[in-house]
Amino acid sequence: MPVGRPLVFHEGGFMPLAEAKIGIMTHALHYGTSIFEGIRGNWNPDDGKLYIFRPADHYRRLLEGCHMLMIKLPYTADDLVRITIELVERNGFQEDIYIRPIAFKGAQKVANLKLHELEDSFALLAIPFGAYIDTQGAIRCCTSPWRRIEDTMIPPRFKIGGLYVNSILAKTDAVLAGFDEAILLTQDGHVSEGSGENLFLVKGGKLITPPVSDNILGGITRDSVVQLARNELGVETVERSIDRSEMYVAEEMFLTGTAAHLTPVGQVDHRLIGDGQVGTITKALSDLYFGVIKGRNAKYKHWCAGVTVPKLIRV
Ligand code: PMP
């Protein structure tokens, strides 16, 4: 990364990270009134490009969340994609990165719970980012005693900052108990999702995944995997509620998410899934997915915004 970096985008302009500050009275800091995204940029050394995966879809989801939280941004999804590309170019990243836009109630007002009275802010940053779940092969999960937040509480279909306390409690307890990831159930006991990932089972040659109405985030990786499975492997996905015990007898299981990519699951609650190793369909999907996100699959190149890092700012 060039000297003087990282640069971030904050309040309408690019500036060094150290200069991008918010006050301690910021509403979002106190109440979690933010909408954020996680977007990956995947470095492909073969053609010297960084491929940003489905950025317009991430920004459409961000803007939907902003609508929900009454955050007005002066940008369209296309504007945000352009700003993101410029951020990547200016920083000269030549490695895998994680891009974090955050729209939030930036008002310096602490005792005010009225969204319509609070001013909005926006920031965008990117950091070098490798593996999220640092485990080789298939991971070990547990069912969390924490239940997934319901749409009637804080809508989980949006990436609302405050909502993530739910995920953080589940993830922390799972890791401290020696597992890699937590699986959260809905209030009525159906499988919802991982703390930061959607969930798939493989059974009888089909994929099974919970519907959005089971309080999941409608993941962009989930959607990509559904399309790749159908188009490239002829494997259909059934969207339906899943009982906890169905996980134990699945042939294969995996999680999907921007940070976690496609992560095979080998155990849930001390029961092996299949033979506990990475399953055949999981492996085939994973190989396809990693080719696609690095811009190596011509058919899906429209999912990637390829950024050539300009020579003048390389160091
Ligand atoms: N569920 C939750 C709770 C998440 O935080 C994420 C990560 N954004 C996902 C699912 C996966 O979504 P995506 O594939 O769009 O990253």
Coordinates of C-alpha atoms and ligand atoms in Angstrom, one line a residue:
M1 CA 0.0 0.0 0.0
P2 CA 1.4 3.5 -0.9
V3 CA 2.8 5.7 1.9
G4 CA 0.2 8.0 3.6
R5 CA -2.5 5.3 3.2
P6 CA -5.0 4.0 4.0
L7 CA -7.3 6.7 2.5
V8 CA -11.0 6.5 3.4
F9 CA -14.1 8.3 2.1
H10 CA -15.9 10.3 4.8
E11 CA -18.4 13.1 4.7
G12 CA -18.2 13.5 0.9
G13 CA -14.4 13.3 0.4
F14 CA -11.3 11.2 0.5
M15 CA -8.9 11.7 3.5
P16 CA -6.4 9.7 5.5
L17 CA -7.9 7.3 8.0
A18 CA -6.4 9.2 10.9
E19 CA -8.3 12.3 9.9
A20 CA -11.7 10.7 9.7
K21 CA -13.2 11.3 13.1
I22 CA -16.7 11.3 14.7
G23 CA -17.8 12.8 18.0
I24 CA -18.6 10.9 21.1
M25 CA -22.2 12.1 21.0
T26 CA -22.8 10.3 17.6
H27 CA -26.2 8.7 17.8
A28 CA -25.1 5.5 16.0
L29 CA -22.4 5.0 18.7
H30 CA -25.0 5.0 21.5
Y31 CA -27.9 3.2 19.7
G32 CA -26.5 1.2 16.8
T33 CA -28.4 3.3 14.3
S34 CA -26.3 2.4 11.3
I35 CA -26.6 0.4 8.1
F36 CA -23.4 -1.2 6.9
E37 CA -22.1 -3.6 4.3
G38 CA -19.3 -6.0 3.9
I39 CA -17.9 -6.3 0.3
R40 CA -14.9 -8.2 -0.8
G41 CA -12.2 -7.2 -3.3
N42 CA -10.4 -10.3 -4.5
W43 CA -6.9 -9.9 -5.9
N44 CA -6.0 -11.8 -9.0
P45 CA -2.2 -11.7 -9.5
D46 CA -2.5 -13.3 -13.0
D47 CA -4.1 -10.3 -14.6
G48 CA -3.1 -7.7 -11.9
K49 CA -6.7 -6.8 -11.1
L50 CA -8.7 -6.5 -7.9
Y51 CA -12.2 -7.9 -8.5
I52 CA -14.9 -6.3 -6.3
F53 CA -17.7 -8.9 -6.0
R54 CA -21.3 -7.7 -6.8
P55 CA -20.8 -4.2 -5.4
A56 CA -24.1 -2.8 -6.9
D57 CA -26.0 -5.6 -5.2
H58 CA -24.4 -4.8 -1.9
Y59 CA -25.2 -1.1 -2.3
R60 CA -28.8 -1.8 -3.2
R61 CA -29.1 -3.7 0.0
L62 CA -27.4 -0.9 1.9
L63 CA -29.9 1.7 0.4
E64 CA -32.8 -0.5 1.4
G65 CA -31.6 -0.6 4.9
C66 CA -31.2 3.2 4.8
H67 CA -34.8 3.5 3.7
M68 CA -35.8 1.4 6.7
L69 CA -33.8 3.5 9.2
M70 CA -34.7 6.8 7.5
I71 CA -31.1 7.5 6.5
K72 CA -31.0 9.7 3.4
L73 CA -27.8 9.4 1.4
P74 CA -27.0 11.8 -1.5
Y75 CA -25.8 8.8 -3.5
T76 CA -27.3 6.1 -5.8
A77 CA -26.0 2.5 -5.8
D78 CA -24.0 3.4 -9.0
D79 CA -22.4 6.4 -7.3
L80 CA -21.4 4.3 -4.4
V81 CA -19.8 1.7 -6.7
R82 CA -17.9 4.5 -8.5
I83 CA -16.6 5.9 -5.1
T84 CA -15.6 2.4 -4.0
I85 CA -13.6 1.8 -7.2
E86 CA -11.9 5.2 -6.7
L87 CA -11.1 4.2 -3.1
V88 CA -9.5 1.0 -4.2
E89 CA -7.5 2.8 -6.9
R90 CA -6.3 5.5 -4.6
N91 CA -5.2 3.0 -2.0
G92 CA -3.4 0.8 -4.6
F93 CA -4.4 -2.5 -3.0
Q94 CA -2.8 -5.5 -4.5
E95 CA -4.2 -8.1 -2.1
D96 CA -7.6 -9.4 -0.9
I97 CA -9.5 -6.7 0.8
Y98 CA -12.7 -6.1 2.8
I99 CA -14.7 -3.0 2.0
R100 CA -16.9 -1.5 4.7
P101 CA -19.4 1.2 3.8
I102 CA -21.4 2.5 6.8
A103 CA -24.4 4.9 6.7
F104 CA -25.3 6.1 10.1
K105 CA -27.2 8.6 12.2
G106 CA -24.3 10.9 12.7
A107 CA -26.3 13.5 14.7
Q108 CA -24.7 14.7 17.9
K109 CA -27.8 14.0 19.9
V110 CA -27.9 11.4 22.6
A111 CA -31.4 11.5 24.2
N112 CA -33.4 11.4 21.0
L113 CA -35.1 8.2 19.7
K114 CA -36.8 9.8 16.7
L115 CA -35.1 8.7 13.5
H116 CA -36.7 11.5 11.5
E117 CA -35.0 14.2 13.6
L118 CA -31.5 12.8 13.2
E119 CA -28.9 13.9 10.6
D120 CA -27.1 11.2 8.5
S121 CA -23.5 10.5 7.8
F122 CA -21.6 8.1 5.5
A123 CA -18.1 6.6 5.6
L124 CA -16.3 4.0 3.4
L125 CA -13.1 2.2 4.2
A126 CA -11.2 -0.8 3.0
I127 CA -8.7 -3.0 4.8
P128 CA -6.5 -5.9 3.7
F129 CA -8.3 -9.1 4.6
G130 CA -7.5 -12.8 4.4
A131 CA -9.5 -15.7 5.8
Y132 CA -12.3 -14.9 8.2
I133 CA -12.8 -18.3 9.8
D134 CA -9.2 -19.5 10.1
T135 CA -9.7 -23.2 10.0
Q136 CA -8.4 -25.7 7.4
G137 CA -11.1 -28.0 6.0
A138 CA -14.5 -28.4 7.5
I139 CA -15.4 -26.3 10.6
R140 CA -17.1 -27.2 13.9
C141 CA -20.3 -25.5 14.8
C142 CA -22.7 -25.4 17.7
T143 CA -26.3 -24.5 18.0
S144 CA -26.3 -21.2 19.9
P145 CA -28.5 -20.8 23.1
W146 CA -29.0 -17.2 21.7
R147 CA -32.0 -17.1 19.4
R148 CA -32.0 -15.1 16.1
I149 CA -33.7 -11.7 16.3
E150 CA -37.1 -11.6 14.7
D151 CA -38.4 -9.3 12.0
T152 CA -40.8 -7.9 14.7
M153 CA -37.9 -6.8 16.9
I154 CA -35.1 -5.5 14.6
P155 CA -35.5 -6.6 11.0
P156 CA -32.7 -9.0 10.3
R157 CA -33.1 -8.6 6.5
F158 CA -31.0 -5.4 6.8
K159 CA -27.5 -5.0 8.1
I160 CA -28.4 -2.8 11.0
G161 CA -25.4 -2.1 13.3
G162 CA -27.3 -2.7 16.6
L163 CA -28.6 -6.0 15.3
Y164 CA -25.1 -7.4 15.3
V165 CA -25.0 -7.6 19.1
N166 CA -27.1 -10.8 18.6
S167 CA -24.5 -12.3 16.3
I168 CA -21.6 -11.1 18.5
L169 CA -23.1 -12.8 21.6
A170 CA -23.6 -16.1 19.7
K171 CA -20.2 -16.0 18.0
T172 CA -18.3 -15.1 21.2
D173 CA -19.9 -17.9 23.2
A174 CA -19.3 -20.4 20.4
V175 CA -15.6 -19.6 20.1
L176 CA -15.0 -19.5 23.8
A177 CA -16.6 -23.0 24.0
G178 CA -14.2 -24.3 21.4
F179 CA -16.3 -24.1 18.2
D180 CA -15.6 -22.2 15.1
E181 CA -19.1 -20.8 14.5
A182 CA -22.5 -20.5 16.0
I183 CA -25.8 -21.5 14.3
L184 CA -28.8 -19.5 15.5
L185 CA -32.3 -20.8 15.7
T186 CA -35.5 -18.8 15.2
Q187 CA -37.8 -18.3 18.2
D188 CA -39.8 -21.3 17.1
G189 CA -36.7 -23.5 16.9
H190 CA -36.0 -23.6 13.2
V191 CA -32.5 -23.2 11.8
S192 CA -31.9 -19.6 10.8
E193 CA -28.2 -18.9 10.0
G194 CA -24.7 -18.5 11.3
S195 CA -23.6 -15.4 13.2
G196 CA -22.4 -13.9 9.9
E197 CA -23.3 -16.5 7.3
N198 CA -26.2 -18.1 5.6
L199 CA -26.5 -21.9 5.9
F200 CA -27.0 -24.7 3.3
L201 CA -27.6 -28.4 3.8
V202 CA -27.1 -31.0 1.0
K203 CA -29.6 -33.9 1.1
G204 CA -30.6 -36.2 -1.7
G205 CA -28.7 -34.3 -4.4
K206 CA -30.5 -31.0 -3.5
L207 CA -29.5 -27.9 -1.5
I208 CA -31.8 -26.8 1.3
T209 CA -31.6 -23.4 2.8
P210 CA -33.9 -21.4 5.2
P211 CA -36.1 -18.7 3.6
V212 CA -35.7 -15.0 4.4
S213 CA -38.9 -15.3 6.6
D214 CA -36.8 -17.4 9.0
N215 CA -35.0 -14.2 9.9
I216 CA -31.9 -14.5 7.8
L217 CA -30.1 -11.8 5.9
G218 CA -30.7 -12.4 2.2
G219 CA -27.1 -13.0 1.4
I220 CA -25.4 -12.1 -1.8
T221 CA -23.1 -15.1 -1.5
R222 CA -26.2 -17.3 -0.9
D223 CA -27.8 -16.0 -4.1
S224 CA -24.6 -16.5 -6.0
V225 CA -24.3 -20.1 -4.8
V226 CA -27.9 -20.9 -5.6
Q227 CA -27.3 -19.7 -9.2
L228 CA -24.0 -21.5 -9.6
A229 CA -25.5 -24.7 -8.2
R230 CA -28.4 -24.6 -10.6
N231 CA -26.6 -23.3 -13.8
E232 CA -23.3 -25.1 -13.5
L233 CA -24.0 -28.3 -11.5
G234 CA -27.7 -28.8 -12.2
V235 CA -28.4 -28.8 -8.5
E236 CA -31.6 -27.2 -7.4
T237 CA -32.1 -25.3 -4.1
V238 CA -35.2 -25.8 -1.9
E239 CA -36.0 -22.8 0.3
R240 CA -37.8 -24.1 3.4
S241 CA -37.7 -24.1 7.2
I242 CA -35.2 -26.5 8.6
D243 CA -35.4 -28.4 11.9
R244 CA -32.4 -28.4 14.2
S245 CA -32.1 -32.2 14.0
E246 CA -32.1 -32.2 10.2
M247 CA -28.6 -30.7 10.3
Y248 CA -27.3 -33.7 12.1
V249 CA -28.4 -36.1 9.3
A250 CA -27.5 -33.8 6.3
E251 CA -25.1 -35.4 3.8
E252 CA -23.2 -32.1 3.6
M253 CA -23.4 -28.7 5.1
F254 CA -21.8 -25.3 4.4
L255 CA -22.0 -21.7 5.3
T256 CA -21.9 -18.7 2.9
G257 CA -21.0 -15.1 3.4
T258 CA -18.8 -12.3 2.1
A259 CA -16.3 -12.7 4.9
A260 CA -16.6 -16.5 5.3
H261 CA -16.8 -17.2 1.5
L262 CA -18.1 -20.8 1.2
T263 CA -17.1 -22.5 4.4
P264 CA -17.7 -26.3 4.7
V265 CA -19.2 -27.5 8.0
G266 CA -17.9 -30.9 9.3
Q267 CA -19.6 -31.1 12.7
V268 CA -22.6 -29.6 14.5
D269 CA -23.1 -30.1 18.2
H270 CA -20.5 -32.9 18.3
R271 CA -22.3 -34.8 15.5
L272 CA -20.4 -35.4 12.2
I273 CA -22.0 -34.1 9.1
G274 CA -21.6 -36.8 6.5
D275 CA -18.1 -38.2 7.1
G276 CA -17.0 -34.9 8.7
Q277 CA -14.9 -33.9 5.7
V278 CA -15.6 -31.4 2.9
G279 CA -18.5 -32.9 0.8
T280 CA -18.5 -33.5 -2.9
I281 CA -21.1 -30.9 -3.9
T282 CA -19.6 -28.5 -1.4
K283 CA -16.2 -28.9 -3.0
A284 CA -17.6 -28.5 -6.5
L285 CA -19.4 -25.3 -5.5
S286 CA -16.4 -24.0 -3.7
D287 CA -14.2 -24.4 -6.7
L288 CA -16.7 -22.7 -8.9
Y289 CA -17.2 -19.8 -6.4
F290 CA -13.5 -19.1 -5.9
G291 CA -13.0 -19.0 -9.7
V292 CA -15.9 -16.6 -10.1
I293 CA -14.9 -14.1 -7.4
K294 CA -11.4 -13.8 -8.7
G295 CA -12.7 -12.9 -12.2
R296 CA -11.6 -16.2 -13.7
N297 CA -15.0 -17.3 -15.0
A298 CA -16.0 -15.4 -18.1
K299 CA -19.6 -16.3 -17.7
Y300 CA -19.9 -14.5 -14.4
K301 CA -17.5 -11.7 -14.9
H302 CA -20.4 -9.3 -14.9
W303 CA -20.6 -10.0 -11.1
C304 CA -17.1 -8.5 -10.6
A305 CA -16.0 -4.9 -10.9
G306 CA -12.4 -5.4 -12.0
V307 CA -10.1 -2.6 -10.9
T308 CA -6.6 -2.2 -12.4
V309 CA -4.5 -0.5 -9.7
P310 CA -2.8 2.4 -11.5
K311 CA 0.9 2.1 -11.9
L312 CA 1.6 5.7 -10.7
I313 CA 0.5 4.9 -7.1
R314 CA 2.2 1.5 -6.8
V315 CA 5.1 1.3 -4.4
Ligands
PMP1 N1 -26.1 -13.4 7.6 C1 -25.5 -12.5 8.3 C2 -26.0 -12.3 9.7 C3 -24.4 -11.8 7.8 O1 -23.8 -10.8 8.6 C4 -23.9 -12.0 6.5 C5 -22.7 -11.3 6.0 N2 -23.1 -10.1 5.4 C6 -24.5 -13.0 5.8 C7 -25.6 -13.7 6.3 C8 -24.1 -13.3 4.4 O2 -24.4 -12.3 3.5 P1 -23.6 -11.9 2.3 O3 -23.4 -13.2 1.5 O4 -24.3 -10.9 1.5 O5 -22.3 -11.4 2.8

